[in-house]
Amino acid sequence: MVHNGIEYGLMEIIAETYDLMKRGMGLTDEDLETIYTQWAAGDTNSYLLEITARIFAEVDQKTGRKLINVILDEAKQKGTGKWTSQSAMDLQIPVPTIDAAVAMRDLSAFKEVRGAVSKIYENKIGRVREGRDTFLPRLRNAYYSAALITYAQGMALLRTASQTYAYHLDLEEIARIWRGGCIIRAAVLEDLRAAYRTNSDLANLLLDPELSARLKERVKDLRLVVQEAAFTGVPAPALAASLAYFDGYRSAWLPANLIQAQRDYFGAHTYERTDEKGIFHTVWEKG
Ligand code: 3PG
C-alpha cells in the first residue's frame, strides 16, 4: 500500500513537471520525449520516467495524433493512495506529497466544474521567466528533490507502522526489493539502501549524511521551481508540499506555539512551556 502511495506522489510530481514544460514553457511532445529520456538516465533514473518518455512517442492509431493528447485529463484511482493517506493520518505521520497527489486526482475528476471556473477566472498560464538551458536542469533537480522527499515520507510511515503494529520491517530490504523491480524502482533506491545499511533505525531519510548532501545541492532548485509554478499559475501542489515538508523538518522552531495558545484560549486545552515541565492553562484576557 505504501509503495502505491509513493507511486501516486511520484506520478503527480512528474505530471506537474509535464505541465510546467508544456503550458509554462510551450515545449512540444517531441521535446518532452527527449527530456524525459534524458531524465530517465543517471541519478534521476526511474521506471516511471522511462515509461513517461515512451508515452510522449506513442501515436494514436485512430487519429494519427500523439496519443497523450487524446487521453481525457481525469485521473482515476483504485484507492491505494487514499488508503496510504488515511493510514498516515491515523498514525499521525505527515505524507503531504501523497495527500496532494490524491487530492489532485480527485480534483481532476471535476472536469466540468474546472471548465466553468476557468471561464470566470480566465486562466492564462504565464511563461516561465527563465530560458530553457537554465530552467530545465533546475526542473530536473526539483524532480530529484521532490522524489527523494516523497520516498522519505513513505519510509517514515513504514517505520512508524512497523513500530506500532510490530511488523518488524527491514527498511533496507524493502528498498532492495523495490529496486529489484516494481513501478517505483529508481536509481535513488540504492542510496536509500545505503542509508538504512548505515542506520537501520533512521527516523527520517532527511537525516542521512549522503542523502542530505545531495538534497542540499538541489533543493534550492525545487524552491525556485515552486516559485515559478506560483508565478505562471501552473498548479504544482505535490512539488510545493514536498518543499513544505522539507522546510517544516528544517525548522527547529515552528509557529505551533501559537496554535497551542489559540487552543488554550478558546477551549482551555492547556499547553506546555519551554522553561518548565508540566501542563499549563491561562485565564486569558478576553477583549
Ligand atoms: C498499480 O498498478 O500500482 C495500482 O493498481 C495503481 O493504482 P491506481 O489504479 O489507484 O492508480
Short mmCIF file of C-alpha atoms and ligand atoms in Angstrom, two decimals:
data_model
loop_
_atom_site.label_atom_id
_atom_site.label_comp_id
_atom_site.label_asym_id
_atom_site.label_seq_id
_atom_site.Cartn_x
_atom_site.Cartn_y
_atom_site.Cartn_z
CA MET A 1 0.00 0.00 0.00
CA VAL A 2 2.75 2.47 0.93
CA HIS A 3 4.55 1.53 -2.31
CA ASN A 4 1.44 2.68 -4.17
CA GLY A 5 1.16 5.84 -2.07
CA ILE A 6 4.73 6.76 -3.05
CA GLU A 7 3.79 5.86 -6.63
CA TYR A 8 0.90 8.37 -6.51
CA GLY A 9 3.29 11.07 -5.24
CA LEU A 10 5.92 10.40 -7.91
CA MET A 11 3.33 10.29 -10.72
CA GLU A 12 1.87 13.64 -9.62
CA ILE A 13 5.35 15.21 -9.39
CA ILE A 14 6.15 14.03 -12.93
CA ALA A 15 2.75 15.30 -14.13
CA GLU A 16 3.50 18.73 -12.62
CA THR A 17 6.88 18.89 -14.41
CA TYR A 18 5.00 17.98 -17.63
CA ASP A 19 2.56 20.85 -17.07
CA LEU A 20 5.38 23.32 -16.34
CA MET A 21 7.16 22.29 -19.54
CA LYS A 22 4.02 22.10 -21.70
CA ARG A 23 2.00 25.13 -20.60
CA GLY A 24 4.72 27.08 -18.77
CA MET A 25 7.42 26.71 -21.43
CA GLY A 26 5.49 25.76 -24.55
CA LEU A 27 7.57 22.64 -25.20
CA THR A 28 6.40 20.07 -27.76
CA ASP A 29 5.67 16.39 -27.23
CA GLU A 30 8.92 15.63 -29.08
CA ASP A 31 10.80 17.89 -26.63
CA LEU A 32 9.13 16.11 -23.74
CA GLU A 33 10.09 12.69 -25.08
CA THR A 34 13.72 13.83 -25.36
CA ILE A 35 13.81 15.48 -21.92
CA TYR A 36 12.20 12.59 -20.05
CA THR A 37 14.58 10.19 -21.85
CA GLN A 38 17.49 12.28 -20.50
CA TRP A 39 15.98 12.34 -17.01
CA ALA A 40 15.50 8.56 -17.14
CA ALA A 41 19.30 8.20 -17.27
CA GLY A 42 21.81 8.86 -14.48
CA ASP A 43 20.85 9.50 -10.88
CA THR A 44 17.26 10.51 -11.68
CA ASN A 45 16.70 7.16 -13.40
CA SER A 46 13.33 5.58 -12.69
CA TYR A 47 10.85 3.24 -14.33
CA LEU A 48 8.15 5.94 -14.21
CA LEU A 49 10.39 8.40 -16.13
CA GLU A 50 11.24 5.69 -18.67
CA ILE A 51 7.59 4.99 -19.43
CA THR A 52 6.79 8.73 -19.40
CA ALA A 53 9.36 9.27 -22.19
CA ARG A 54 7.81 6.44 -24.20
CA ILE A 55 4.29 7.76 -23.64
CA PHE A 56 5.22 11.00 -25.45
CA ALA A 57 6.32 8.99 -28.50
CA GLU A 58 3.11 6.98 -28.86
CA VAL A 59 0.91 7.81 -31.86
CA ASP A 60 -2.87 7.23 -31.75
CA GLN A 61 -3.90 4.74 -34.45
CA LYS A 62 -7.32 6.38 -34.84
CA THR A 63 -6.31 9.99 -35.36
CA GLY A 64 -2.59 9.94 -36.14
CA ARG A 65 -2.09 12.44 -33.27
CA LYS A 66 0.11 11.83 -30.27
CA LEU A 67 -1.97 9.53 -28.04
CA ILE A 68 -1.26 11.62 -24.92
CA ASN A 69 -3.31 14.45 -26.44
CA VAL A 70 -6.44 12.36 -26.93
CA ILE A 71 -6.43 10.90 -23.41
CA LEU A 72 -9.03 12.58 -21.16
CA ASP A 73 -7.47 14.60 -18.32
CA GLU A 74 -9.40 12.91 -15.49
CA ALA A 75 -7.27 10.61 -13.31
CA LYS A 76 -8.96 7.54 -11.91
CA GLN A 77 -7.82 5.56 -8.88
CA LYS A 78 -8.41 2.26 -7.20
CA GLY A 79 -7.76 3.73 -3.76
CA THR A 80 -4.33 2.68 -2.51
CA GLY A 81 -3.07 6.27 -2.45
CA LYS A 82 -6.09 7.37 -0.43
CA TRP A 83 -5.59 4.40 1.87
CA THR A 84 -1.94 5.41 2.42
CA SER A 85 -3.01 8.95 3.36
CA GLN A 86 -5.72 7.60 5.67
CA SER A 87 -3.27 5.24 7.41
CA ALA A 88 -0.71 8.03 7.70
CA MET A 89 -3.31 10.29 9.33
CA ASP A 90 -4.20 7.50 11.79
CA LEU A 91 -0.52 7.13 12.73
CA GLN A 92 -0.01 10.93 12.66
CA ILE A 93 2.80 10.67 10.14
CA PRO A 94 2.88 13.53 7.62
CA VAL A 95 2.81 12.42 3.96
CA PRO A 96 1.80 15.73 2.33
CA THR A 97 3.10 14.89 -1.17
CA ILE A 98 0.94 11.76 -1.25
CA ASP A 99 -2.04 13.70 0.15
CA ALA A 100 -1.59 16.31 -2.62
CA ALA A 101 -1.39 13.58 -5.27
CA VAL A 102 -4.67 12.04 -4.11
CA ALA A 103 -6.32 15.48 -3.93
CA MET A 104 -5.22 16.35 -7.49
CA ARG A 105 -6.59 13.07 -8.87
CA ASP A 106 -9.86 13.89 -7.09
CA LEU A 107 -9.82 17.47 -8.41
CA SER A 108 -9.05 16.31 -11.96
CA ALA A 109 -12.32 14.35 -11.96
CA PHE A 110 -14.32 17.61 -11.74
CA LYS A 111 -13.66 18.46 -15.39
CA GLU A 112 -16.98 20.21 -15.99
CA VAL A 113 -16.59 22.42 -12.91
CA ARG A 114 -12.96 23.12 -13.89
CA GLY A 115 -14.17 24.24 -17.31
CA ALA A 116 -16.73 26.61 -15.74
CA VAL A 117 -14.27 28.02 -13.18
CA SER A 118 -11.61 28.54 -15.86
CA LYS A 119 -14.05 30.78 -17.78
CA ILE A 120 -14.68 33.03 -14.75
CA TYR A 121 -11.02 33.49 -13.91
CA GLU A 122 -9.66 33.46 -17.50
CA ASN A 123 -6.80 31.27 -16.51
CA LYS A 124 -3.97 32.31 -18.78
CA ILE A 125 -0.85 30.40 -17.83
CA GLY A 126 2.18 32.69 -17.67
CA ARG A 127 5.52 31.89 -19.25
CA VAL A 128 8.38 30.55 -17.17
CA ARG A 129 10.74 33.52 -16.84
CA GLU A 130 13.97 31.63 -17.33
CA GLY A 131 15.37 30.23 -20.56
CA ARG A 132 15.31 26.56 -21.39
CA ASP A 133 19.01 25.99 -20.69
CA THR A 134 18.65 27.34 -17.15
CA PHE A 135 15.18 26.11 -16.25
CA LEU A 136 15.36 22.51 -17.48
CA PRO A 137 18.35 21.50 -15.28
CA ARG A 138 16.59 23.28 -12.42
CA LEU A 139 13.41 21.31 -13.04
CA ARG A 140 15.36 18.05 -13.07
CA ASN A 141 16.91 18.92 -9.70
CA ALA A 142 13.47 19.87 -8.40
CA TYR A 143 12.18 16.48 -9.55
CA TYR A 144 15.10 14.71 -7.83
CA SER A 145 14.49 16.60 -4.58
CA ALA A 146 10.71 16.13 -4.52
CA ALA A 147 11.01 12.43 -5.42
CA LEU A 148 13.53 11.85 -2.63
CA ILE A 149 11.27 13.70 -0.17
CA THR A 150 8.34 11.51 -1.27
CA TYR A 151 10.33 8.34 -0.55
CA ALA A 152 11.27 9.89 2.83
CA GLN A 153 7.56 10.34 3.67
CA GLY A 154 6.68 6.78 2.68
CA MET A 155 9.60 5.24 4.57
CA ALA A 156 8.81 7.29 7.69
CA LEU A 157 5.26 5.92 7.52
CA LEU A 158 6.55 2.34 7.20
CA ARG A 159 8.91 2.83 10.13
CA THR A 160 6.14 4.04 12.44
CA ALA A 161 3.68 1.40 11.20
CA SER A 162 6.32 -1.24 11.91
CA GLN A 163 6.80 0.05 15.46
CA THR A 164 3.08 0.44 16.12
CA TYR A 165 1.92 -2.88 14.70
CA ALA A 166 5.11 -4.91 15.43
CA TYR A 167 5.69 -5.67 11.72
CA HIS A 168 9.48 -5.95 12.21
CA LEU A 169 10.07 -4.36 8.81
CA ASP A 170 13.60 -4.23 7.41
CA LEU A 171 13.61 -0.91 5.52
CA GLU A 172 16.87 -1.70 3.71
CA GLU A 173 15.35 -4.93 2.46
CA ILE A 174 12.22 -3.08 1.33
CA ALA A 175 14.37 -0.61 -0.64
CA ARG A 176 16.25 -3.59 -2.14
CA ILE A 177 13.03 -5.33 -3.19
CA TRP A 178 11.63 -2.13 -4.71
CA ARG A 179 14.94 -1.56 -6.52
CA GLY A 180 14.71 -5.03 -7.99
CA GLY A 181 11.52 -4.46 -9.89
CA CYS A 182 8.33 -2.52 -9.30
CA ILE A 183 6.65 0.63 -10.50
CA ILE A 184 8.63 2.91 -8.16
CA ARG A 185 12.02 1.34 -8.95
CA ALA A 186 14.63 4.07 -9.29
CA ALA A 187 18.36 4.65 -9.00
CA VAL A 188 17.86 6.62 -5.78
CA LEU A 189 16.72 3.41 -4.02
CA GLU A 190 20.40 2.35 -3.95
CA ASP A 191 21.05 5.44 -1.83
CA LEU A 192 18.09 4.59 0.40
CA ARG A 193 19.53 1.10 0.92
CA ALA A 194 22.91 2.59 1.84
CA ALA A 195 21.23 4.97 4.29
CA TYR A 196 19.45 2.10 6.09
CA ARG A 197 22.61 -0.03 6.00
CA THR A 198 24.36 2.75 7.92
CA ASN A 199 21.44 3.20 10.33
CA SER A 200 18.60 0.66 10.22
CA ASP A 201 16.52 2.82 12.59
CA LEU A 202 16.90 6.14 10.78
CA ALA A 203 13.98 8.34 11.92
CA ASN A 204 13.82 10.14 8.58
CA LEU A 205 15.85 9.87 5.37
CA LEU A 206 16.43 13.65 5.57
CA LEU A 207 18.89 12.86 8.39
CA ASP A 208 21.17 10.60 6.32
CA PRO A 209 24.52 12.36 5.64
CA GLU A 210 24.81 11.20 1.99
CA LEU A 211 21.22 11.94 1.04
CA SER A 212 21.21 15.26 2.87
CA ALA A 213 24.35 16.32 0.99
CA ARG A 214 22.61 15.59 -2.33
CA LEU A 215 19.43 17.31 -1.24
CA LYS A 216 21.31 20.39 -0.05
CA GLU A 217 22.78 20.80 -3.54
CA ARG A 218 19.43 20.59 -5.32
CA VAL A 219 16.63 21.72 -3.07
CA LYS A 220 17.16 25.40 -3.93
CA ASP A 221 16.02 24.49 -7.43
CA LEU A 222 12.83 22.93 -6.01
CA ARG A 223 12.20 26.26 -4.27
CA LEU A 224 12.74 28.23 -7.49
CA VAL A 225 10.54 25.83 -9.48
CA VAL A 226 7.72 26.16 -6.91
CA GLN A 227 8.08 29.95 -7.17
CA GLU A 228 7.84 29.71 -10.94
CA ALA A 229 4.77 27.48 -10.72
CA ALA A 230 3.08 30.07 -8.49
CA PHE A 231 4.10 32.84 -10.90
CA THR A 232 2.84 31.08 -14.04
CA GLY A 233 -0.31 29.67 -12.47
CA VAL A 234 0.64 26.06 -13.18
CA PRO A 235 -0.83 24.00 -10.32
CA ALA A 236 2.04 22.16 -8.60
CA PRO A 237 0.80 21.09 -5.16
CA ALA A 238 2.97 17.96 -4.92
CA LEU A 239 6.16 19.92 -5.64
CA ALA A 240 5.04 22.61 -3.16
CA ALA A 241 4.07 20.04 -0.50
CA SER A 242 7.45 18.33 -0.85
CA LEU A 243 9.21 21.65 -0.32
CA ALA A 244 6.99 22.49 2.67
CA TYR A 245 7.72 19.07 4.22
CA PHE A 246 11.44 19.77 3.84
CA ASP A 247 11.11 23.31 5.20
CA GLY A 248 8.98 22.04 8.09
CA TYR A 249 11.54 19.47 9.18
CA ARG A 250 14.32 22.00 8.65
CA SER A 251 12.61 24.35 11.13
CA ALA A 252 13.95 23.80 14.63
CA TRP A 253 11.18 26.23 15.62
CA LEU A 254 7.64 26.20 14.20
CA PRO A 255 4.71 28.51 14.98
CA ALA A 256 2.89 25.65 16.74
CA ASN A 257 3.20 27.65 19.99
CA LEU A 258 0.55 30.00 18.57
CA ILE A 259 -1.74 27.06 17.79
CA GLN A 260 -1.34 25.86 21.38
CA ALA A 261 -2.11 29.37 22.66
CA GLN A 262 -5.26 29.56 20.49
CA ARG A 263 -6.37 26.10 21.67
CA ASP A 264 -5.90 27.13 25.27
CA TYR A 265 -7.65 30.48 24.71
CA PHE A 266 -10.82 29.12 23.15
CA GLY A 267 -11.01 25.68 24.68
CA ALA A 268 -8.80 25.55 27.80
CA HIS A 269 -6.91 22.74 26.06
CA THR A 270 -3.72 23.60 28.01
CA TYR A 271 -0.14 23.96 26.79
CA GLU A 272 3.41 23.05 27.79
CA ARG A 273 6.12 25.63 28.50
CA THR A 274 9.64 25.93 27.15
CA ASP A 275 11.07 26.80 30.58
CA GLU A 276 9.24 24.45 32.96
CA LYS A 277 7.82 20.91 32.92
CA GLY A 278 4.09 20.38 33.33
CA ILE A 279 0.74 21.22 31.79
CA PHE A 280 -0.46 24.82 31.98
CA HIS A 281 -3.63 26.78 31.41
CA THR A 282 -4.02 30.53 31.35
CA VAL A 283 -7.13 32.54 32.09
CA TRP A 284 -6.67 34.74 29.03
CA GLU A 285 -7.58 38.40 28.98
CA LYS A 286 -10.65 38.40 26.73
CA GLY A 287 -11.34 41.67 24.97
C1 3PG B 1 -0.81 -0.19 -9.56
O1 3PG B 1 -0.92 -0.80 -10.61
O2 3PG B 1 0.25 0.09 -8.99
C2 3PG B 1 -2.04 0.28 -8.92
O3 3PG B 1 -3.06 -0.62 -9.10
C3 3PG B 1 -2.43 1.61 -9.45
O4 3PG B 1 -3.35 2.15 -8.63
P1 3PG B 1 -4.42 3.22 -9.16
O5 3PG B 1 -5.32 2.48 -10.12
O6 3PG B 1 -5.13 3.62 -7.92
O7 3PG B 1 -3.67 4.31 -9.84
#
